[in-house]
Coordinates of C-alpha atoms in Angstrom, one line a residue:
M59 CA 87.3 116.1 97.5
S60 CA 83.7 115.8 96.3
Q61 CA 82.0 118.7 94.7
T62 CA 78.8 120.5 95.8
P63 CA 75.9 119.2 93.7
G64 CA 74.8 121.7 91.1
S65 CA 78.2 123.5 91.0
P66 CA 80.0 124.0 87.7
K67 CA 82.7 121.5 88.7
A68 CA 80.2 118.9 89.8
S69 CA 78.3 119.3 86.5
E70 CA 81.5 118.9 84.6
Q71 CA 82.4 115.8 86.5
D72 CA 78.9 114.3 86.0
E73 CA 79.3 114.8 82.2
R74 CA 82.8 113.4 82.2
L75 CA 81.7 110.3 84.1
S76 CA 78.3 109.9 82.4
A77 CA 79.3 106.6 80.8
L78 CA 80.5 105.2 84.1
Y79 CA 77.4 106.3 85.9
S80 CA 75.2 104.8 83.1
N81 CA 77.0 101.5 83.2
T82 CA 77.0 101.3 87.0
T83 CA 73.2 101.9 87.1
A84 CA 72.7 99.1 84.6
V85 CA 74.9 96.7 86.5
R86 CA 73.1 97.6 89.8
A87 CA 69.7 96.9 88.2
I88 CA 70.9 93.4 87.1
A89 CA 72.3 92.6 90.5
S90 CA 69.1 93.6 92.2
A91 CA 67.3 91.0 90.2
V92 CA 69.2 88.2 91.8
E93 CA 70.4 89.5 95.2
G94 CA 67.2 88.4 96.9
T95 CA 67.8 84.7 96.0
I96 CA 71.2 84.2 97.8
G97 CA 71.5 82.3 101.0
P98 CA 69.3 79.7 102.8
K99 CA 66.5 82.3 103.2
G100 CA 66.7 83.6 99.6
L101 CA 63.4 83.8 97.8
D102 CA 62.3 82.8 94.3
T103 CA 61.9 85.0 91.2
M104 CA 59.0 84.7 88.8
L105 CA 59.9 85.2 85.1
V106 CA 57.0 85.8 82.7
D107 CA 57.3 86.1 78.9
T108 CA 55.0 87.8 76.4
Q109 CA 53.0 84.6 75.9
G110 CA 52.4 84.2 79.6
N111 CA 54.8 81.3 80.1
V112 CA 56.1 81.3 83.7
I113 CA 59.4 80.2 85.3
I114 CA 59.7 80.3 89.0
T115 CA 63.3 79.9 90.2
N116 CA 66.1 81.3 92.4
D117 CA 68.8 80.1 90.1
G118 CA 70.9 83.1 89.3
V119 CA 72.0 82.2 85.8
T120 CA 68.5 81.3 84.8
I121 CA 67.1 84.6 85.9
L122 CA 69.9 86.5 84.2
N123 CA 69.7 84.6 80.9
K124 CA 65.9 84.9 80.7
M125 CA 65.8 88.7 81.5
E126 CA 65.1 91.1 78.7
V127 CA 68.3 93.2 78.7
V128 CA 69.3 96.1 76.3
H129 CA 72.1 97.9 78.1
P130 CA 75.5 96.8 76.9
A131 CA 77.1 96.9 80.4
A132 CA 74.3 94.8 81.7
K133 CA 74.9 92.3 79.0
M134 CA 78.6 92.2 79.9
L135 CA 77.7 91.2 83.5
I136 CA 75.3 88.5 82.2
N137 CA 78.0 87.2 80.0
V138 CA 80.3 86.9 83.1
A139 CA 77.6 85.0 85.0
S140 CA 77.1 82.7 82.0
A141 CA 80.9 82.1 81.9
Q142 CA 80.9 81.3 85.6
Q143 CA 78.1 78.7 85.0
E144 CA 79.9 77.2 82.0
E145 CA 83.3 77.0 83.7
I146 CA 82.3 76.0 87.3
G147 CA 78.6 75.3 87.2
D148 CA 77.6 77.3 90.2
G149 CA 78.3 80.7 91.9
T150 CA 76.7 82.9 89.3
T151 CA 74.8 85.0 91.9
T152 CA 77.9 85.5 94.0
A153 CA 79.8 86.6 90.9
T154 CA 77.0 89.1 90.0
L155 CA 76.9 90.5 93.5
L156 CA 80.6 90.9 93.8
A157 CA 80.8 92.6 90.4
A158 CA 78.1 95.1 91.3
A159 CA 79.7 95.8 94.7
L160 CA 83.2 96.3 93.2
L161 CA 81.8 98.7 90.6
Q162 CA 79.8 100.6 93.1
E163 CA 82.7 100.9 95.5
G164 CA 85.1 101.8 92.6
V165 CA 82.8 104.6 91.4
A166 CA 82.5 105.9 95.0
Q167 CA 86.3 106.4 95.0
V168 CA 86.2 108.1 91.6
E169 CA 83.6 110.5 93.0
R170 CA 86.0 111.4 95.8
G171 CA 88.4 112.6 93.1
V172 CA 90.6 109.5 92.7
P173 CA 91.6 109.0 89.0
V174 CA 89.9 106.1 87.4
T175 CA 93.2 104.5 86.3
R176 CA 94.4 104.5 89.9
V177 CA 91.2 102.9 91.1
I178 CA 91.5 100.2 88.5
E179 CA 95.0 99.5 89.5
G180 CA 93.9 99.2 93.1
I181 CA 91.0 96.9 92.3
Q182 CA 93.3 94.6 90.3
E183 CA 95.8 94.4 93.2
G184 CA 93.1 94.0 95.8
V185 CA 91.4 91.2 93.9
Q186 CA 94.7 89.4 93.4
V187 CA 95.5 89.6 97.1
A188 CA 92.0 88.3 98.0
L189 CA 92.4 85.4 95.5
E190 CA 95.7 84.4 97.0
R191 CA 94.6 84.5 100.6
M192 CA 91.3 82.7 99.9
Q193 CA 93.2 80.0 98.1
S194 CA 95.5 79.6 101.1
R195 CA 92.5 78.7 103.3
A196 CA 91.2 75.9 101.1
R197 CA 90.6 72.6 102.8
T198 CA 91.6 70.0 100.3
L199 CA 89.8 66.6 100.0
E200 CA 92.3 63.8 99.6
E201 CA 89.5 61.3 99.2
L202 CA 85.7 61.3 98.8
D203 CA 84.5 62.6 102.2
G204 CA 80.8 61.8 102.0
D205 CA 79.8 64.0 104.9
V206 CA 81.6 67.1 103.5
L207 CA 80.3 66.5 99.9
Y208 CA 76.7 66.0 101.2
Q209 CA 77.0 69.4 103.0
V210 CA 78.4 71.0 99.8
A211 CA 75.5 69.5 97.8
M212 CA 73.0 70.8 100.5
V213 CA 74.3 74.3 100.2
A214 CA 74.4 74.4 96.4
G215 CA 71.2 72.4 96.2
R216 CA 69.3 74.9 98.4
E217 CA 68.8 72.4 101.2
H218 CA 67.0 69.8 99.1
Q219 CA 68.0 66.7 101.1
D220 CA 66.9 64.2 98.5
I221 CA 68.9 65.9 95.7
A222 CA 72.0 66.2 98.0
R223 CA 71.8 62.5 98.8
L224 CA 71.5 61.5 95.2
V225 CA 74.4 63.7 94.1
T226 CA 76.6 62.4 96.9
E227 CA 75.7 58.8 96.1
S228 CA 76.5 59.4 92.4
A229 CA 79.9 60.9 93.3
G230 CA 80.7 57.8 95.3
L231 CA 79.8 55.5 92.4
I232 CA 81.9 57.5 89.9
G233 CA 85.0 57.8 92.1
Y234 CA 87.5 60.3 93.2
D235 CA 89.9 60.1 90.2
K236 CA 87.2 60.5 87.5
L237 CA 85.6 63.4 89.3
R238 CA 89.0 65.2 89.2
R239 CA 89.3 64.8 85.4
S240 CA 88.8 68.2 83.6
E241 CA 86.9 66.6 80.7
F242 CA 84.3 64.9 82.9
R243 CA 81.3 67.0 84.1
L244 CA 79.1 65.4 86.8
A245 CA 76.4 67.9 86.0
D246 CA 76.0 66.3 82.6
S247 CA 75.0 63.1 84.4
V248 CA 71.8 64.8 85.7
M249 CA 68.5 64.1 84.0
A250 CA 64.9 65.0 84.9
A251 CA 61.5 63.9 83.9
V252 CA 57.9 64.4 84.9
G253 CA 56.6 61.5 87.0
A254 CA 60.0 59.9 87.3
Q255 CA 61.2 58.4 90.6
S256 CA 64.3 60.2 91.7
Q257 CA 67.2 57.8 91.8
V258 CA 70.8 57.2 91.0
F259 CA 71.0 54.8 88.1
Q260 CA 74.3 52.9 87.8
G261 CA 74.9 53.1 84.1
A262 CA 74.2 55.4 81.2
V263 CA 70.8 56.9 80.3
I264 CA 70.1 58.6 76.9
D265 CA 67.0 60.6 76.1
K266 CA 66.0 58.5 73.1
Q267 CA 63.9 55.5 72.1
R268 CA 64.6 52.6 69.8
M269 CA 64.0 53.2 66.1
S270 CA 61.0 51.0 65.7
P271 CA 58.5 49.3 68.1
Q272 CA 59.2 46.1 66.2
M273 CA 62.8 46.0 67.4
P274 CA 63.6 44.4 70.8
D275 CA 63.1 46.7 73.7
R276 CA 65.6 44.7 75.8
V277 CA 69.0 43.3 74.9
E278 CA 71.0 41.2 77.3
R279 CA 74.8 40.8 77.0
A280 CA 74.7 43.4 74.2
Q281 CA 77.5 43.7 71.6
V282 CA 77.5 47.5 71.0
L283 CA 78.4 49.3 67.7
I284 CA 78.6 53.0 67.6
I285 CA 78.5 54.7 64.2
D286 CA 79.5 58.4 64.3
D287 CA 77.8 58.9 61.0
E288 CA 74.6 57.9 59.2
L289 CA 73.9 54.2 58.6
D290 CA 73.4 54.2 54.8
A291 CA 75.1 53.2 51.6
E292 CA 77.7 55.4 49.9
E293 CA 76.0 58.1 47.8
L294 CA 76.5 59.3 44.2
D295 CA 75.6 62.8 43.0
S296 CA 72.7 63.1 40.6
E297 CA 74.9 63.8 37.6
A298 CA 76.8 60.5 38.1
L299 CA 73.6 58.6 38.5
G300 CA 72.5 59.8 35.1
T301 CA 75.0 57.6 33.4
E302 CA 75.0 53.9 32.9
A303 CA 78.3 53.4 34.7
G304 CA 77.1 55.6 37.6
F305 CA 73.9 53.6 37.9
L306 CA 75.8 50.3 38.0
L307 CA 78.1 51.8 40.7
Y308 CA 75.0 52.8 42.7
R309 CA 73.7 49.3 42.6
Q310 CA 77.1 48.0 43.6
Y311 CA 77.1 50.3 46.6
K312 CA 73.6 49.2 47.6
D313 CA 74.5 45.5 47.3
Q314 CA 77.8 46.0 49.3
F315 CA 75.9 47.9 52.0
R316 CA 73.4 45.0 52.5
A317 CA 76.3 42.5 52.6
N318 CA 78.0 44.7 55.3
L319 CA 74.8 44.8 57.3
E320 CA 74.6 41.0 57.2
R321 CA 78.2 40.8 58.3
L322 CA 77.3 42.9 61.4
V323 CA 74.6 40.4 62.3
A324 CA 77.0 37.5 61.8
A325 CA 79.6 39.3 64.0
G326 CA 77.1 39.3 66.8
V327 CA 76.2 43.0 66.9
T328 CA 72.9 43.4 68.9
A329 CA 72.7 47.1 69.6
V330 CA 73.6 50.0 67.2
F331 CA 73.8 53.7 68.1
T332 CA 74.2 56.2 65.3
D333 CA 74.9 59.9 65.2
R334 CA 72.6 60.5 62.2
G335 CA 69.8 58.7 60.4
V336 CA 69.4 55.1 59.4
S337 CA 68.3 53.9 55.9
P338 CA 65.2 51.7 55.4
V339 CA 67.5 48.9 54.2
A340 CA 69.5 48.9 57.5
E341 CA 66.3 49.1 59.5
E342 CA 64.9 46.1 57.6
V343 CA 68.1 43.9 57.8
L344 CA 69.1 44.7 61.4
G345 CA 65.5 44.8 62.6
E346 CA 64.7 41.3 61.3
A347 CA 67.8 40.0 63.0
G348 CA 66.7 41.4 66.4
V349 CA 69.1 44.2 66.6
M350 CA 68.1 47.3 68.6
I351 CA 68.9 50.5 66.7
V352 CA 68.9 54.0 68.3
Q353 CA 69.4 56.8 65.7
R354 CA 70.3 60.5 65.9
V355 CA 72.0 60.3 69.2
A356 CA 73.7 63.5 70.4
S357 CA 77.5 63.5 70.2
K358 CA 77.9 63.9 73.9
D359 CA 75.6 60.9 74.5
L360 CA 77.6 58.8 72.0
R361 CA 80.7 59.6 73.9
K362 CA 79.0 58.6 77.1
I363 CA 77.9 55.3 75.6
A364 CA 81.4 54.7 74.2
E365 CA 83.0 55.4 77.5
H366 CA 80.7 53.1 79.5
T367 CA 80.6 50.2 77.0
G368 CA 84.2 50.4 75.8
A369 CA 83.1 50.8 72.2
R370 CA 85.2 52.7 69.6
P371 CA 83.0 54.8 67.3
V372 CA 83.4 54.2 63.5
K373 CA 82.2 56.0 60.4
R374 CA 79.8 54.2 58.1
T375 CA 82.6 52.9 56.0
G376 CA 83.8 51.1 59.1
I377 CA 81.1 48.5 58.8
A378 CA 83.0 47.0 55.9
K379 CA 85.7 45.8 58.2
E380 CA 86.4 42.1 58.5
T381 CA 84.8 40.4 61.4
T382 CA 88.0 40.0 63.4
E383 CA 88.8 43.6 62.9
L384 CA 85.3 44.8 63.6
H385 CA 85.3 43.1 67.0
K386 CA 88.0 45.5 68.2
F387 CA 85.5 48.4 67.8
L388 CA 82.6 46.7 69.6
G389 CA 81.6 47.6 73.2
F390 CA 79.7 45.4 75.7
A391 CA 76.9 46.0 78.2
E392 CA 75.2 43.5 80.5
L393 CA 71.8 45.0 79.6
I394 CA 70.4 47.7 77.3
Y395 CA 66.7 48.3 77.6
E396 CA 64.1 51.0 76.8
D397 CA 62.0 52.5 79.6
E398 CA 58.8 53.1 77.7
R399 CA 57.2 55.2 80.5
M400 CA 60.2 57.5 80.7
E401 CA 60.9 57.3 77.0
N402 CA 64.7 56.7 77.4
I403 CA 67.3 54.1 76.8
R404 CA 69.3 52.7 79.7
I405 CA 72.6 50.9 79.4
V406 CA 73.8 48.9 82.4
G407 CA 77.0 47.0 83.3
G408 CA 79.2 48.4 80.5
A409 CA 82.7 46.9 80.0
G410 CA 84.2 50.4 80.0
K411 CA 84.4 52.9 82.8
P412 CA 81.8 53.0 85.6
M413 CA 79.0 55.6 85.2
A414 CA 76.1 56.9 87.2
T415 CA 73.1 58.9 86.1
I416 CA 71.2 61.1 88.5
L417 CA 67.5 60.9 87.6
I418 CA 65.3 63.7 89.1
G419 CA 61.6 63.5 89.1
A420 CA 58.7 65.8 90.0
S421 CA 55.0 66.2 89.4
T422 CA 54.9 69.0 86.8
E423 CA 57.1 70.5 84.1
E424 CA 57.7 73.7 86.0
V425 CA 58.9 71.8 89.2
V426 CA 61.0 69.4 87.2
G427 CA 62.8 72.3 85.5
E428 CA 63.7 73.9 88.8
R429 CA 64.7 70.6 90.4
L430 CA 66.9 69.9 87.4
R431 CA 68.7 73.3 87.8
I432 CA 69.1 72.7 91.5
A433 CA 70.6 69.2 90.9
K434 CA 73.0 70.4 88.3
D435 CA 74.2 73.2 90.6
A436 CA 74.7 70.6 93.4
A437 CA 76.5 68.2 91.1
A438 CA 78.8 70.9 89.8
S439 CA 79.6 72.1 93.3
V440 CA 80.4 68.6 94.5
Q441 CA 82.8 68.1 91.7
A442 CA 84.4 71.5 92.2
A443 CA 84.9 70.6 95.9
V444 CA 86.7 67.4 94.9
R445 CA 88.9 69.2 92.5
G446 CA 89.8 72.3 94.5
G447 CA 88.8 71.8 98.1
V448 CA 86.3 73.7 100.2
V449 CA 86.2 77.0 102.3
P450 CA 83.7 78.2 104.9
G451 CA 80.4 79.4 103.4
G452 CA 77.9 82.0 104.4
G453 CA 80.1 84.8 103.3
A454 CA 82.6 84.0 106.0
I455 CA 85.7 83.5 103.7
E456 CA 85.0 86.8 101.9
L457 CA 84.7 88.7 105.2
W458 CA 88.0 87.2 106.3
A459 CA 89.6 88.0 103.0
A460 CA 88.4 91.6 103.3
R461 CA 90.5 92.1 106.4
E462 CA 93.5 90.6 104.5
V463 CA 93.0 93.1 101.7
E464 CA 92.7 95.9 104.3
K465 CA 96.2 94.9 105.6
R466 CA 97.5 95.3 102.1
R467 CA 95.8 98.7 101.8
E468 CA 98.0 99.9 104.7
T469 CA 101.2 99.2 102.6
V470 CA 100.1 100.7 99.3
R471 CA 101.2 104.2 98.6
G472 CA 99.4 106.8 96.5
M473 CA 95.9 106.8 95.2
T474 CA 96.0 103.1 94.2
G475 CA 95.2 102.3 97.8
F476 CA 91.7 103.7 97.3
G477 CA 91.1 100.9 94.7
V478 CA 92.4 98.3 97.1
E479 CA 90.0 99.7 99.7
A480 CA 87.1 99.3 97.3
V481 CA 87.8 95.6 97.1
A482 CA 87.9 95.2 100.9
R483 CA 84.5 96.9 101.1
A484 CA 83.0 94.9 98.2
L485 CA 84.0 91.6 99.8
R486 CA 81.6 92.2 102.7
R487 CA 78.7 92.2 100.2
P488 CA 77.9 88.4 100.1
M489 CA 77.5 88.1 103.9
T490 CA 75.6 91.4 104.0
Q491 CA 73.1 90.2 101.4
I492 CA 72.7 86.7 103.0
V493 CA 72.0 88.3 106.4
Q494 CA 69.6 90.8 104.9
N495 CA 67.7 88.0 103.1
A496 CA 67.4 86.2 106.4
G497 CA 65.6 89.2 107.9
F498 CA 68.4 90.6 110.2
N499 CA 70.1 94.0 110.3
P500 CA 73.2 93.4 108.0
L501 CA 75.2 96.4 109.4
E502 CA 74.9 95.0 113.0
K503 CA 75.3 91.3 112.2
V504 CA 78.2 91.5 109.7
E505 CA 80.1 93.6 112.2
E506 CA 79.4 91.0 114.9
A507 CA 80.8 88.3 112.7
N508 CA 83.8 90.5 111.8
V509 CA 84.6 91.1 115.5
A510 CA 84.2 87.4 116.3
Q511 CA 86.5 86.4 113.5
I512 CA 89.2 88.8 114.8
E513 CA 88.8 87.7 118.4
Q514 CA 88.9 84.0 117.6
S515 CA 91.4 84.2 114.7
S516 CA 88.9 82.3 112.5
D517 CA 87.9 82.5 108.9
A518 CA 84.8 80.3 109.4
L519 CA 82.6 82.5 111.6
A520 CA 79.4 84.0 110.0
I521 CA 75.8 84.5 110.9
D522 CA 73.3 81.7 111.5
C523 CA 70.4 82.6 109.3
E524 CA 67.9 80.9 111.7
D525 CA 68.6 82.8 114.9
G526 CA 71.0 85.6 113.9
S527 CA 73.8 84.3 116.2
V528 CA 77.5 84.0 115.2
A529 CA 78.2 80.5 114.2
D530 CA 81.1 78.4 112.9
M531 CA 80.2 77.6 109.3
L532 CA 82.4 74.4 109.2
H533 CA 80.8 73.1 112.3
S534 CA 77.4 73.9 110.9
G535 CA 78.2 72.1 107.7
V536 CA 78.1 75.2 105.5
Y537 CA 80.8 74.6 102.9
D538 CA 81.5 76.3 99.6
P539 CA 83.8 74.8 96.9
T540 CA 87.0 76.9 96.6
P541 CA 86.9 77.0 92.8
V542 CA 83.4 78.5 92.9
K543 CA 84.6 81.4 95.2
L544 CA 87.8 82.0 93.3
H545 CA 86.3 82.1 89.9
A546 CA 83.4 84.3 91.0
L547 CA 85.8 86.9 92.5
Q548 CA 88.2 86.8 89.5
A549 CA 85.3 87.1 87.0
A550 CA 83.8 90.0 89.0
G551 CA 87.1 91.8 89.1
E552 CA 87.6 91.4 85.4
V553 CA 84.2 92.7 84.4
T554 CA 84.5 95.6 86.8
V555 CA 87.8 96.7 85.3
A556 CA 86.4 96.3 81.8
I557 CA 83.4 98.5 82.6
M558 CA 85.5 101.1 84.4
R559 CA 87.8 101.5 81.4
I560 CA 84.8 102.6 79.3
H561 CA 85.1 106.4 78.8
T562 CA 82.5 107.0 76.2
I563 CA 79.5 105.1 74.8
I564 CA 78.8 105.7 71.1
R565 CA 76.0 104.2 69.1
M566 CA 77.4 102.4 66.0
K567 CA 76.0 102.7 62.5
D568 CA 73.4 100.1 61.5
E569 CA 75.4 98.6 58.6
S570 CA 72.6 96.2 57.6
A571 CA 70.2 99.2 57.3
Q572 CA 72.7 101.0 55.1
E573 CA 73.0 98.0 52.8
D574 CA 69.3 97.8 52.3

């Protein structure tokens, strides 16, 4: 039973739960920063730094990562959102809202007199039930369903039709099997540039230029060498160079290096990509032979080039291989050229695996940045849908899962049931916020959707944000990837439990100050 405010017992409870109240307040403040962005009617947030730089976005993880945050519990929540972004690529706002709702409902049960440990046990059980039931409702995609994937991209891409079309087209070019591979990330294929024409480019694009304007800007039927190292002769330390023998060895290394470069030219190498720098000698020898060199290419881009061309990266010592052996490491591309206006290198028709690059353009840096974030979210969601299927969006599946958790609540004995009840209440939060952002009364509309789901035995009914009517989300094309939903709920449950376990907050010593 709750205590009368101001009574000795109430004051004692407030003191005992001060850490929990402090953490809950911090988490609620973080959630309030992103809750207005969710749903088709969600609005943007303006972020301003001390120099006056501005970012306008409704991307949850961008807002959270750019916020100035001091409170440790708030940082825990932001870390959860970042983990959601890293693992799945979308759903950060949902994860944040669910975490805040779970914590708020859990604290409400504690205030009723339920022991924190019992609430935690109930939350863990309720979350597990919800995850299992939501997983059971996943609609798997046995092949690339362009219509479903387009709708997934539309929802994640905030109804940008051009972005949804490009992402869906890219998925079709890459193929079902590759999209399901855990090491491949479709979102990494998205690039953006001011003034660019938005398009899907069938090949690889790297944000680099050729080493020198004197080198060819276009190479057809290119023999590609990838050096996962610098392109320079072997080095000697300064002490060894101070001796006559060391100096002779240094000259020998230089001569051998030049001979190796000439062997590359004789072997037909016409394009070289390196991880690090390139020596003037290499620039001279290869440049005069008409070889395109692109230096200091990021490791992930080198892997992309290798995969598309079929090249096998070598260290700098690898260029000493005999010609027949060297050919085994070369890749091939029908065309490699530099787009001078966009300042990037494009590789087309590789002999390796097919690849597609999504190029997003806009008129200004600010708009490009936001469109890039939107496109990456859409790409991540499309890939998640291919891997794990889809569920109805609009908060419908969470509302359905809430009733499933309520059924479990009826079978749980003891005070643990209050924690299970907290999960059921929290699962209504996504639809509540979506409806509120659309300008309708959430209490009224969420209950309408709940009654309709019960009457029609459906998990797909939610509120149409245009007119406030109950609508079937699947018929309306509102899909969410199952992995996005599952990971968001699981992450929210984990951070809620972690925060509720904190009994006391103690400021640590500043060890660095003591050392000074």
